[in-house]
Coordinates of C-alpha atoms in Angstrom, one line a residue:
Chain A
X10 CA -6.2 11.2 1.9
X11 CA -4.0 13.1 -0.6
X12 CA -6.0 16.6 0.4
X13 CA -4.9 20.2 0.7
X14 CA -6.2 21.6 4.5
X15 CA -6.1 25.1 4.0
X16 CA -5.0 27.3 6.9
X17 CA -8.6 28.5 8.2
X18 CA -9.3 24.4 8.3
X19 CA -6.2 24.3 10.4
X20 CA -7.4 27.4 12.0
X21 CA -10.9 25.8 13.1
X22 CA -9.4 22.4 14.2
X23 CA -7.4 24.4 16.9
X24 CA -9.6 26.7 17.8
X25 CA -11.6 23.5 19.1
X26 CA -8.5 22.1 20.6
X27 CA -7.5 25.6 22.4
X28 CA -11.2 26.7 22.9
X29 CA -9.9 30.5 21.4
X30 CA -12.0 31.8 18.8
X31 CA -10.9 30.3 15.3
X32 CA -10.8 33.7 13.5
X33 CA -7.6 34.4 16.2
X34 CA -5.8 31.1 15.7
X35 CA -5.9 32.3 12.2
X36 CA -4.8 35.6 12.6
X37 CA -1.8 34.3 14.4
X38 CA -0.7 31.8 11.9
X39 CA -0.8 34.1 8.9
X40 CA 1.1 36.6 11.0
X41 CA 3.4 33.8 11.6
X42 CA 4.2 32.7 8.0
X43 CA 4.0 36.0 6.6
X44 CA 6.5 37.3 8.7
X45 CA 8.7 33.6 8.5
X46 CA 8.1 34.9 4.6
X47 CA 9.5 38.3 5.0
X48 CA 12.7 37.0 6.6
X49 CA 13.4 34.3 4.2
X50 CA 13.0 37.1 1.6
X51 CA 15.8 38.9 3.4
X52 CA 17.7 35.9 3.4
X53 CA 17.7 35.3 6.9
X54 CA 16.9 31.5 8.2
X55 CA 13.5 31.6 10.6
X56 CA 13.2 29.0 13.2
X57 CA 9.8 27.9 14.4
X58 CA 9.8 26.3 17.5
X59 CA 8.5 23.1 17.6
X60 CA 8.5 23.1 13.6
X61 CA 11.8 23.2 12.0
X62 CA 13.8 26.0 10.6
X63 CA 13.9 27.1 7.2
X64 CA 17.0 28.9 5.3
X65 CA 18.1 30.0 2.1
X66 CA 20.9 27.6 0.6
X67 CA 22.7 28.6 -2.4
X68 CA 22.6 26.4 -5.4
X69 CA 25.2 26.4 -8.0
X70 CA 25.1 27.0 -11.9
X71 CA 25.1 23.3 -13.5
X72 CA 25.3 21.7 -16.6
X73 CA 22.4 20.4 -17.9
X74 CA 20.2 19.1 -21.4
X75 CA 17.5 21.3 -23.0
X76 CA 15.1 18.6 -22.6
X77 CA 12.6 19.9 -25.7
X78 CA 15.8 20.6 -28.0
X79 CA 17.9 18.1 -26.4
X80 CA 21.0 20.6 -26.9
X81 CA 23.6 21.7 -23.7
X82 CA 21.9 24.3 -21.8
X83 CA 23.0 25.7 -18.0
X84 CA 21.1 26.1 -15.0
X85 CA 22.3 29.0 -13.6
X86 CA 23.0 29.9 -10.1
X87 CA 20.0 30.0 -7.7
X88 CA 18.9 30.3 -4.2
X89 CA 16.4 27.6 -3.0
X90 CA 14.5 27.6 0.7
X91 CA 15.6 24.5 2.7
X92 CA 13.4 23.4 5.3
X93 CA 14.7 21.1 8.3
X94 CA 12.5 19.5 10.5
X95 CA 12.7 19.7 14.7
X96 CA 13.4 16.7 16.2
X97 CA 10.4 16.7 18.0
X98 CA 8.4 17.2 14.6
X99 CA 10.8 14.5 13.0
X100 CA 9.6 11.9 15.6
X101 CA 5.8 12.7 15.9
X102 CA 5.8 12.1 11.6
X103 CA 7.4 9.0 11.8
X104 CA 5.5 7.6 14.5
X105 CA 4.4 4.4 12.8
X106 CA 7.9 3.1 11.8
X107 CA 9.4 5.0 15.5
X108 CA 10.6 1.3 16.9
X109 CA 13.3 0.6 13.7
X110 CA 16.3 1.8 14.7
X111 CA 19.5 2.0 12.4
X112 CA 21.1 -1.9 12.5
X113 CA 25.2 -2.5 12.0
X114 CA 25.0 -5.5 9.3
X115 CA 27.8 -8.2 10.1
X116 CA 30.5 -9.3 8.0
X117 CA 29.3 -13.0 7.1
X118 CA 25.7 -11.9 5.9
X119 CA 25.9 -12.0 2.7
X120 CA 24.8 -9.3 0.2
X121 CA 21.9 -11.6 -1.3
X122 CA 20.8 -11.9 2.0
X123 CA 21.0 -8.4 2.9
X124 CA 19.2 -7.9 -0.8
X125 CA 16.1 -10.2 0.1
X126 CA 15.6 -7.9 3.4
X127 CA 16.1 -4.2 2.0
X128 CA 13.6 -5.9 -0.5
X129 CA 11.4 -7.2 2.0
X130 CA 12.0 -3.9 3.5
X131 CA 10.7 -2.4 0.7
X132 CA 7.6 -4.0 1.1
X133 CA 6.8 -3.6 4.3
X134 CA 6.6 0.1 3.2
X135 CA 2.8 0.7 2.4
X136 CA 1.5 3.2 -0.3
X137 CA -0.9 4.1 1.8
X138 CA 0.7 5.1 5.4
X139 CA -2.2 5.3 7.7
X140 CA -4.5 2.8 6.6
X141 CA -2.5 -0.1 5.9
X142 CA 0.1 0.5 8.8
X143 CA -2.7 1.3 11.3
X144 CA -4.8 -1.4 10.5
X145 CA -2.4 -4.1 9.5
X146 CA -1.0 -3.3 12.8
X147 CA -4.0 -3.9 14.6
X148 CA -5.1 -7.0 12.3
X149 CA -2.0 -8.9 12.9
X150 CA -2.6 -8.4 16.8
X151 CA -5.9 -9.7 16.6
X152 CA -4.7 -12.8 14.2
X153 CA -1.6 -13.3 16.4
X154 CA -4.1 -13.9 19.6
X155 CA -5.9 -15.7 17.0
X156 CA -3.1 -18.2 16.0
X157 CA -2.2 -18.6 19.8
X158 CA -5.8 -19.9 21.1
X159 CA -5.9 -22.3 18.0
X160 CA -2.4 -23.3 19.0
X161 CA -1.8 -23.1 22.4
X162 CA 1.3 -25.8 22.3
X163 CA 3.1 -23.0 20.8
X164 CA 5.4 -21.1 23.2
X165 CA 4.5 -17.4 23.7
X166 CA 7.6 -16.2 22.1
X167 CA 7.1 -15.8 18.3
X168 CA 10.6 -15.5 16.8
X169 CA 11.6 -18.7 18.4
X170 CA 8.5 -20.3 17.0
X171 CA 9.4 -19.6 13.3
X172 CA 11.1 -23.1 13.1
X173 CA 8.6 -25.2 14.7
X174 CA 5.6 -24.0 13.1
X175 CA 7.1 -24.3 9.8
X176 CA 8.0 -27.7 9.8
X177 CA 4.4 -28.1 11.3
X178 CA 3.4 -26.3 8.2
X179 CA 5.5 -28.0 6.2
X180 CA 4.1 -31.5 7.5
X181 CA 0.7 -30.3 7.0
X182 CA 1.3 -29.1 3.1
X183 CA 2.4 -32.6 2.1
X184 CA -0.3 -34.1 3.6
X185 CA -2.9 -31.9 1.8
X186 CA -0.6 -33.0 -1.6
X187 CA -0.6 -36.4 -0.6
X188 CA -4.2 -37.3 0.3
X189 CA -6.0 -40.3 -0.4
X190 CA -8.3 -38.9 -2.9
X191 CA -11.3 -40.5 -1.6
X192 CA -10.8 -38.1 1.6
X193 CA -9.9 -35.5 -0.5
X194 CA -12.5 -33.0 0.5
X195 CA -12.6 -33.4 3.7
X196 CA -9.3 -33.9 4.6
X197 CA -7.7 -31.3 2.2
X198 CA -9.3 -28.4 2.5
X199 CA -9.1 -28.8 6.3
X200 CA -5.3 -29.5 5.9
X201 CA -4.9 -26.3 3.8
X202 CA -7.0 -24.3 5.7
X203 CA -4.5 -25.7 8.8
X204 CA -2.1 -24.7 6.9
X205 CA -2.3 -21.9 5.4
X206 CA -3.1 -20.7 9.2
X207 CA -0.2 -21.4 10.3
X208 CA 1.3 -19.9 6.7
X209 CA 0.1 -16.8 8.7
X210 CA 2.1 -17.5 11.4
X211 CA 5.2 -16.0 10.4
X212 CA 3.5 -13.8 8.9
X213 CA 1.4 -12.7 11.0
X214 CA 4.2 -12.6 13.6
X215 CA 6.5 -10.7 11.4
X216 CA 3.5 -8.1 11.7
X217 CA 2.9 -8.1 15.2
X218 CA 6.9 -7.9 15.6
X219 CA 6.5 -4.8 13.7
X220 CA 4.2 -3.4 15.8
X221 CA 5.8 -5.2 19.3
X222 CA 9.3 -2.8 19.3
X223 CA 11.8 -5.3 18.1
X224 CA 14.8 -4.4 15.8
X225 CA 14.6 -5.9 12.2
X226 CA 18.0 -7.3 12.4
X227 CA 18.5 -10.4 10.3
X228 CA 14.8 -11.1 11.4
X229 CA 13.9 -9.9 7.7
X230 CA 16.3 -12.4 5.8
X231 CA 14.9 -15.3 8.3
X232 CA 11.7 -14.6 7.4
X233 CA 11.9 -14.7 3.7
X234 CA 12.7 -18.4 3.7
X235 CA 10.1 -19.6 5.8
X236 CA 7.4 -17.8 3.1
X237 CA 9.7 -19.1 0.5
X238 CA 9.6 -23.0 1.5
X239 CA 5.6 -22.4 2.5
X240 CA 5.0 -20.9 -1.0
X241 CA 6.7 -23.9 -2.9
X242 CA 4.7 -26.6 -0.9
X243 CA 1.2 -25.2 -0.8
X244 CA 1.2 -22.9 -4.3
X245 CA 3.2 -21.7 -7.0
X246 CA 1.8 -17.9 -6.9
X247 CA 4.4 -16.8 -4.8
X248 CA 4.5 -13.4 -5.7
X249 CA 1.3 -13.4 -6.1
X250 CA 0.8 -13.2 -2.5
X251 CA 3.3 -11.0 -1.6
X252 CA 2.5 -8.5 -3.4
X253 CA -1.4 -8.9 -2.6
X254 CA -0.5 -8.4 1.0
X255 CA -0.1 -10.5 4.6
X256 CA -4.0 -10.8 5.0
X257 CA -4.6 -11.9 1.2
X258 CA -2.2 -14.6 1.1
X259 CA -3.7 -16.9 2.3
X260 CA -6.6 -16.9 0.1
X261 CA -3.9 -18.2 -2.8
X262 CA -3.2 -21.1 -0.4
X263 CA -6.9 -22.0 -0.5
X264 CA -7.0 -21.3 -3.8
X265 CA -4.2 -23.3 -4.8
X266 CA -5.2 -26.3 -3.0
X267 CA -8.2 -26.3 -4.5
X268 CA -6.9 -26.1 -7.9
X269 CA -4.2 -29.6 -7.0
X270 CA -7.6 -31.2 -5.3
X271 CA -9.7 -30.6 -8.8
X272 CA -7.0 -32.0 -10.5
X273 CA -6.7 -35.0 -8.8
X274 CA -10.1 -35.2 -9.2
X275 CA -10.4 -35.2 -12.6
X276 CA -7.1 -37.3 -12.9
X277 CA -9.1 -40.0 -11.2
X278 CA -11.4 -39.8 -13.3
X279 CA -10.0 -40.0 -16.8
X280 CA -8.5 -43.4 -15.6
X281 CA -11.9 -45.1 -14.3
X282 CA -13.1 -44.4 -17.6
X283 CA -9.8 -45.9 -19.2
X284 CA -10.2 -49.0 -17.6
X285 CA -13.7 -49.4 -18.0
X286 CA -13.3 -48.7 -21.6
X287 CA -10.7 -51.4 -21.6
X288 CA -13.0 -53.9 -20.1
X289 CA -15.7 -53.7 -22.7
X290 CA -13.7 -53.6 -25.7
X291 CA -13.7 -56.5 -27.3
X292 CA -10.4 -56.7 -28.3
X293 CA -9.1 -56.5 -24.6
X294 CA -7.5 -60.1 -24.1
X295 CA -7.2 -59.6 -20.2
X296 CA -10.6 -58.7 -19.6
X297 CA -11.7 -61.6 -22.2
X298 CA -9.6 -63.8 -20.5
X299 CA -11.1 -63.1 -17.7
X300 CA -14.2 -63.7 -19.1
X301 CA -13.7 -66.8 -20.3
X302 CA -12.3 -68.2 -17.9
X303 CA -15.6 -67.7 -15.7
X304 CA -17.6 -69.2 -18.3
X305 CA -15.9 -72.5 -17.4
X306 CA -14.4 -72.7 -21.0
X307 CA -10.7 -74.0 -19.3
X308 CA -9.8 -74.9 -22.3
X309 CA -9.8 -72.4 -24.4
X310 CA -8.0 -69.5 -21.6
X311 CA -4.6 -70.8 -23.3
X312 CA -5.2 -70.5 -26.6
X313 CA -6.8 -67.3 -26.1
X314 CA -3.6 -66.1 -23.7
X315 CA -1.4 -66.9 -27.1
X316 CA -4.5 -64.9 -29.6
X317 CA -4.2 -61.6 -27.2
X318 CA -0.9 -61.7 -27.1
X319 CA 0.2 -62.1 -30.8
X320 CA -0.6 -59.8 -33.7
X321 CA -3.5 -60.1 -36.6
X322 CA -1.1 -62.3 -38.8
X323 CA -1.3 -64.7 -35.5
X324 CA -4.4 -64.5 -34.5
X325 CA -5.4 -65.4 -38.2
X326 CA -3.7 -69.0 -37.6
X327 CA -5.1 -69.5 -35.1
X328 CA -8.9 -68.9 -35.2
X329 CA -8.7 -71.7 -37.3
X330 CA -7.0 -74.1 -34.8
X331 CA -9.4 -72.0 -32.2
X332 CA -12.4 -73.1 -33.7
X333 CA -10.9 -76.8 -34.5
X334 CA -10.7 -76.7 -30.9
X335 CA -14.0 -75.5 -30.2
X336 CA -15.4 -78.4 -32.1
X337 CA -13.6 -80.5 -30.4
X338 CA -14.2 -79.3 -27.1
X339 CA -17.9 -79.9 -27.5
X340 CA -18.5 -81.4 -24.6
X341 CA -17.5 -78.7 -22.4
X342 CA -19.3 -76.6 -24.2
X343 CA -22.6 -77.1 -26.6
X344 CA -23.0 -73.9 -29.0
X345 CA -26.1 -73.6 -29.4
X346 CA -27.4 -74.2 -32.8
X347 CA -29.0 -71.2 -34.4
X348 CA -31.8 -71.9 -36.6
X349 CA -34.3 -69.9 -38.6
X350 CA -37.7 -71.2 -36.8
X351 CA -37.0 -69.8 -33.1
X352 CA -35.2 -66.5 -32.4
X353 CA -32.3 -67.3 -30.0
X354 CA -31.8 -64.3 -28.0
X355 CA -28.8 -63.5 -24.9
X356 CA -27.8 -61.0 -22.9
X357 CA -25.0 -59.0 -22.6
X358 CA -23.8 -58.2 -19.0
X359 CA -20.7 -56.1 -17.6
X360 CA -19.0 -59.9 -18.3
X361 CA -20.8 -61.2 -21.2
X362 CA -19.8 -59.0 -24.6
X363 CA -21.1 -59.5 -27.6
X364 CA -17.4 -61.0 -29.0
X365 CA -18.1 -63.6 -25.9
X366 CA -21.4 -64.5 -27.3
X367 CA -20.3 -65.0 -30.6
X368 CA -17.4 -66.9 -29.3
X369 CA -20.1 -69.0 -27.6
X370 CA -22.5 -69.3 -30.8
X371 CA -20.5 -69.1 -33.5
X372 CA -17.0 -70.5 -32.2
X373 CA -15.0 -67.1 -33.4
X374 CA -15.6 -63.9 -30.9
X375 CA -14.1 -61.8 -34.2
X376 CA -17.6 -62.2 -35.1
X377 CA -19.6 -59.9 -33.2
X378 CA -20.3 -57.7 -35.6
X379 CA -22.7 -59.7 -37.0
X380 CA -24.8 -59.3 -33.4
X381 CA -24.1 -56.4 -33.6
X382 CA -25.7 -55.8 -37.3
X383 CA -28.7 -57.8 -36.1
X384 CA -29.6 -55.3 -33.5
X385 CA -28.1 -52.6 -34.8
X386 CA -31.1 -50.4 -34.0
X387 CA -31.4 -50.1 -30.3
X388 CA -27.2 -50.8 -29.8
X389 CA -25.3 -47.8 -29.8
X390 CA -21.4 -47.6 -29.0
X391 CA -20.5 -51.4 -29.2
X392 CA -18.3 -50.9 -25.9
X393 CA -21.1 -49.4 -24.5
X394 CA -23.8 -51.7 -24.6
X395 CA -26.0 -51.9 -21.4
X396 CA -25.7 -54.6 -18.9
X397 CA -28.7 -56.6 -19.4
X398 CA -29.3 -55.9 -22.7
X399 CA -31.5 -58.7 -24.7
X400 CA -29.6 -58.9 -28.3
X401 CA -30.8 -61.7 -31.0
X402 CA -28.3 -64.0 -32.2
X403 CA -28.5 -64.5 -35.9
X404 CA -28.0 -67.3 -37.4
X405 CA -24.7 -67.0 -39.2
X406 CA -26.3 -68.1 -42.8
X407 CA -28.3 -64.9 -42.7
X408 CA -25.1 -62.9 -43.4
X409 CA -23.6 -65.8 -45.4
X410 CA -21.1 -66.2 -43.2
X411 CA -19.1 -69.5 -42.7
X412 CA -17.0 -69.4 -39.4
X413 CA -14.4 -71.7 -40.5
X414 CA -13.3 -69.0 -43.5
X415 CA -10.5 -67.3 -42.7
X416 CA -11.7 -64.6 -45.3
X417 CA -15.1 -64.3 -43.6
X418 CA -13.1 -63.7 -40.3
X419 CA -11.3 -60.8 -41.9
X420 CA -14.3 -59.7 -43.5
X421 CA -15.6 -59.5 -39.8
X422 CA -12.9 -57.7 -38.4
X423 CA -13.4 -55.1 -41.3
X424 CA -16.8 -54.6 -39.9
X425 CA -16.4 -54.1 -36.2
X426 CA -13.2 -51.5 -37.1
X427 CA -16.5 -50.1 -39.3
X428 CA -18.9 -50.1 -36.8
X429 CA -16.3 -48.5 -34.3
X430 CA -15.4 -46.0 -36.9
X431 CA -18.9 -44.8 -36.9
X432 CA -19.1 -44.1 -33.2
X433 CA -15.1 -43.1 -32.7
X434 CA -15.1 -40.1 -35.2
X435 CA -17.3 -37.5 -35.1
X436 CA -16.5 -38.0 -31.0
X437 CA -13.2 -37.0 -29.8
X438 CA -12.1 -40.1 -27.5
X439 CA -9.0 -40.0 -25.3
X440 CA -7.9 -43.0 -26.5
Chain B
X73 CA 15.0 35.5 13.2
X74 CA 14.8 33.0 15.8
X75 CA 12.2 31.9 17.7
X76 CA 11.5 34.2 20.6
X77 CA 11.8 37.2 17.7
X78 CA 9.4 35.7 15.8
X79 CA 6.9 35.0 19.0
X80 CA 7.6 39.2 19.4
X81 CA 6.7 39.9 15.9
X82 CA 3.4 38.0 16.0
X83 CA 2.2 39.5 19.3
X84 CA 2.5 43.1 17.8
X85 CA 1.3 42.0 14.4
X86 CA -1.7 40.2 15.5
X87 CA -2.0 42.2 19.2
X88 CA -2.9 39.1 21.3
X89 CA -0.8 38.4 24.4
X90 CA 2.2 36.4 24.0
X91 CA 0.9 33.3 26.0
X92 CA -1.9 32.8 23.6
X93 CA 0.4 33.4 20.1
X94 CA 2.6 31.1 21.5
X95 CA -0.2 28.1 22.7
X96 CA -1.5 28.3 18.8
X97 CA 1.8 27.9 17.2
X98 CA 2.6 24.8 19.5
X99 CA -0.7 23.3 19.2
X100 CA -0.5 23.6 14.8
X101 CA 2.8 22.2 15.7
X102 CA 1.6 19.0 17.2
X103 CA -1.7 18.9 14.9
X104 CA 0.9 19.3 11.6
X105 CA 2.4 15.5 11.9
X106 CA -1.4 14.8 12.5
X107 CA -3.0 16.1 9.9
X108 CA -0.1 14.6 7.1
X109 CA 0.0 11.2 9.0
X110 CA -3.6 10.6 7.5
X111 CA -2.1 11.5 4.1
X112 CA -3.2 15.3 3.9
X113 CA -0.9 17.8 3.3
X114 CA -1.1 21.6 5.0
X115 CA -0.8 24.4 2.4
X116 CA -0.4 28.0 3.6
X117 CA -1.1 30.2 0.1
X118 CA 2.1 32.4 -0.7
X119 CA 4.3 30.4 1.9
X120 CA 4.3 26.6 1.1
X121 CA 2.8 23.2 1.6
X122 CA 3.8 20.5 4.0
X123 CA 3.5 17.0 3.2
X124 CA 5.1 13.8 4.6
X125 CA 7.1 11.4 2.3
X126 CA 8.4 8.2 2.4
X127 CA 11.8 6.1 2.4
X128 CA 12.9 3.2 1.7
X129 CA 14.9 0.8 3.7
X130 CA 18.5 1.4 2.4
X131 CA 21.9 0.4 3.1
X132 CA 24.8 2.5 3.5
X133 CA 28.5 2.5 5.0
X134 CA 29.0 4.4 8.2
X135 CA 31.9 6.8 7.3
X136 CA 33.6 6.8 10.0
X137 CA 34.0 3.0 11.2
X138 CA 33.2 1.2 8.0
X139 CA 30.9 -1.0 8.9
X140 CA 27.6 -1.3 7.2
X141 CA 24.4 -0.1 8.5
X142 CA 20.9 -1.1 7.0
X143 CA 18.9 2.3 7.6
X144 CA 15.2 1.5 8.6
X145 CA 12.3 2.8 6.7
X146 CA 10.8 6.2 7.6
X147 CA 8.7 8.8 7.0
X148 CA 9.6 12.4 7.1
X149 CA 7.9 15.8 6.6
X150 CA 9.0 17.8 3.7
X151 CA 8.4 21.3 3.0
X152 CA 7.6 22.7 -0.4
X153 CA 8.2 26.5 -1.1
X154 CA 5.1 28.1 -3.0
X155 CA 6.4 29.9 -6.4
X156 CA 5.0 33.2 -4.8
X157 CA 7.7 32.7 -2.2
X158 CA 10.3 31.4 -4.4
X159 CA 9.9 34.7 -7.0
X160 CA 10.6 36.6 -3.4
X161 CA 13.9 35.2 -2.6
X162 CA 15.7 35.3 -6.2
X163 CA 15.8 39.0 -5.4

């Protein structure tokens, strides 16, 4: 790649071809340039058989910039060696792009059309001429043989399969975006993989076009949409894999479903913990209601419907009325009666919280935090309290607390915001 | 000069029989698109070098009928004249 053979390399290389000795090939194509040399000095044209002819072309005086001083200079008159290749020459260099051929353009394409292909054109032209060409040649044979064992519904011919494998592609990209999660990586990574297989389709047949002798036409604007559509449904890094090339695009297909499948993911995620956080906080009137309800206290579900719904200045009026009720209700329910002598102890499961528990003891569930206070030691977030954790009920006295005080009930509230402010701000919470 | 000259010269300058002189120049003839396919380039000291080049896809207008012609990409072989050679022809 990129290297200077020197003549005796040459020299060698044909001597093995020709069998003479290499020291003679030499001598003969020194002799032959030296005397092309002498000629061209005369100013007469030379012509090589088999390589081209070269001639002396005159070249006249211009106008030009002084590019150090930046000031008018002129380029004077000059004589410069042309060299023009023999057809035979010109054909054996450009074997690799030998089946294009020069294409009239019709009227009605349009020139954004024509843009798109002279760009796509553009890229089909490699930096690297023999390796990429060569190989990419023989790569999207291979995949093309590939493609048509996986698929052998579609029909042999691969320009008319553009359409038909695209809307196959097409189908299969939504599915992978539309996935039940729970499937997720199963399903999408074999949908992606599906797809971006048949992403190479095109592709891949756009290739082995390229290499099978057909004219490139409006064959080049067709197959910039296909990639187009493909690239908006399965990723966003659309150039991206264009200019990484056919057989690394499809790696950014993977790549980007697995990004859309993480996200999901985590998206999933973030919510479960929203609702659980929602169903342990006591505060939540849903999940309290739902609560309460199951502990048989009928009763109380519409009063506590009215207390969710309406703000502190309601709820306020009506703990009072809530624990009238309560009293009155007593033979739904028996609080039990805390006293000093025996510890009374409950539990709190993933339906029993600690503002159901107080509702139960003390008659007001805005009075948790006195639970709470009680075990304060082993308890640590108050939403987060284990299932089947043993807590000791205080007796209200101990804290000096009166239930039916609508100041105590505030000074409770003040408390759990207290307790929660302990846990809520040195942790960053998504609330 | 054209070719048959040249052949003439090369037989009496080198004093190998015309069928050989002519078998190596047509042999480096076919090993030339060879050797710059893979990305080499051939450089005779005091003549030149030959390398191949690419172009781009391009459009263009057909001069005589109008009509517009997208020109294929290619590659062609391009000769660049040493200085040595250069210095000989201003004179």
């Amino acid at each position: 790649m990129n290297r200077k053979i020197t003549l005796s390399r040459i020299a060698q290389k044909l001597s093995e071809q020709t069998g003479r000795r290499a020291r003679d090939c030499e001598a003969v194509l020194r002799s032959m340039f030296q005397i092309a040399g002498n000629a061209l000095a005369e100013g007469e044209t030379v012509k090589i058989k088999g390589l081209g002819s070269f001639k002396i072309s005159n070249v006249e005086a211009r106008k030009s910039v002084d590019v150090a001083t930046g000031r008018e200079t002129e380029i004077p008159a000059h004589k410069r060696i042309v060299f023009i290749p023999s057809k035979e020459l010109a054909k054996a260099v450009n074997a690799p792009f030998d089946m294009f051929e020069t294409v009239v353009i019709n009227e009605d394409v349009l020139d954004e059309e024509l843009m798109q292909a002279e760009a796509a054109g553009n890229e089909i032209l490699v930096n690297d001429i023999q390796e990429q060409i060569m190989a990419e040649e023989q790569r999207a044979q291979a995949e093309v043989e590939e493609i048509r064992e996986k698929y052998p519904i579609v029909a042999e011919d691969a320009v008319d399969d553009e359409d038909p494998d695209e809307s196959a592609a097409d189908e299969v990209a939504a599915s992978v975006v539309d996935a039940d999660p729970d499937r997720e990586s199963d399903l999408g990574v074999n949908a992606t993989a599906d797809a971006t297989a048949l992403a190479e389709s095109p592709s891949a047949s756009e290739d082995a076009d390229a290499g099978g002798g057909e004219s490139m036409r409006a064959e080049l604007p067709e197959y910039e949409h296909p990639d187009d559509e493909q690239d908006s449904t399965i990723t966003t890094d659309a150039d991206d894999g264009a200019s990484v090339g056919r057989r690394g695009r499809w790696r950014w297909y993977v790549a980007g479903g697995v990004l859309v499948l993480c996200l999901v993911v985590c998206a999933l995620w973030w919510l479960n913990d929203d609702f659980s956080e929602w169903g342990k906080s006591h505060m939540g009137g849903r999940a309290v209601e739902a609560t309460v309800t199951d502990n048989a206290i009928l009763g109380e579900a519409n009063d506590l419907n009215d207390v969710s719904a309406g703000q502190d200045g309601m709820m306020e009026d009506l703990g009072g009325s809530e624990v009238a009720k309560v009293e009155e209700d007593s033979t739904e329910v028996a609080p039990t009666k805390p006293s000093d002598s025996d510890p009374v102890y409950d539990t709190v499961t993933d339906t029993r919280y600690l503002s159901t528990i107080a509702k139960e003891h003390y008659g007001n569930f805005n009075l948790w935090p006195y639970i709470y206070k009680e075990n304060e030691s082993f308890l640590g977030h108050p939403n987060r309290i284990k299932p089947g954790t043993r807590v000791v009920v205080p007796p209200l006295s101990k804290y000096g607390v009166d239930p039916t005080n609508k100041v105590d009930i505030e000074k409770a509230k003040k408390l759990g915001v207290e307790i929660y402010a302990r846990y809520d701000n040195p942790k960053m919470q998504h609330n | 000069m054209d070719n048959k000259t040249l052949i003439e010269n090369i037989v009496s300058a080198t004093k190998q029989t015309r069928e050989d002189v002519q078998e190596v120049v047509s042999a480096f003839c076919k090993l030339l698109p060879d050797v710059c396919l893979e990305g080499d380039s051939v450089i005779v000291s005091g003549f030149g070098q030959f390398e191949s080049r690419k172009r781009k896809e391009r459009l263009t207008v057909h001069p005589a009928s109008g009509e517009r012609l997208m020109v294929p990409p290619k590659i062609v072989m391009k000769f660049r004249p040493s200085a040595v050679l250069n210095s000989r022809i201003v004179k």
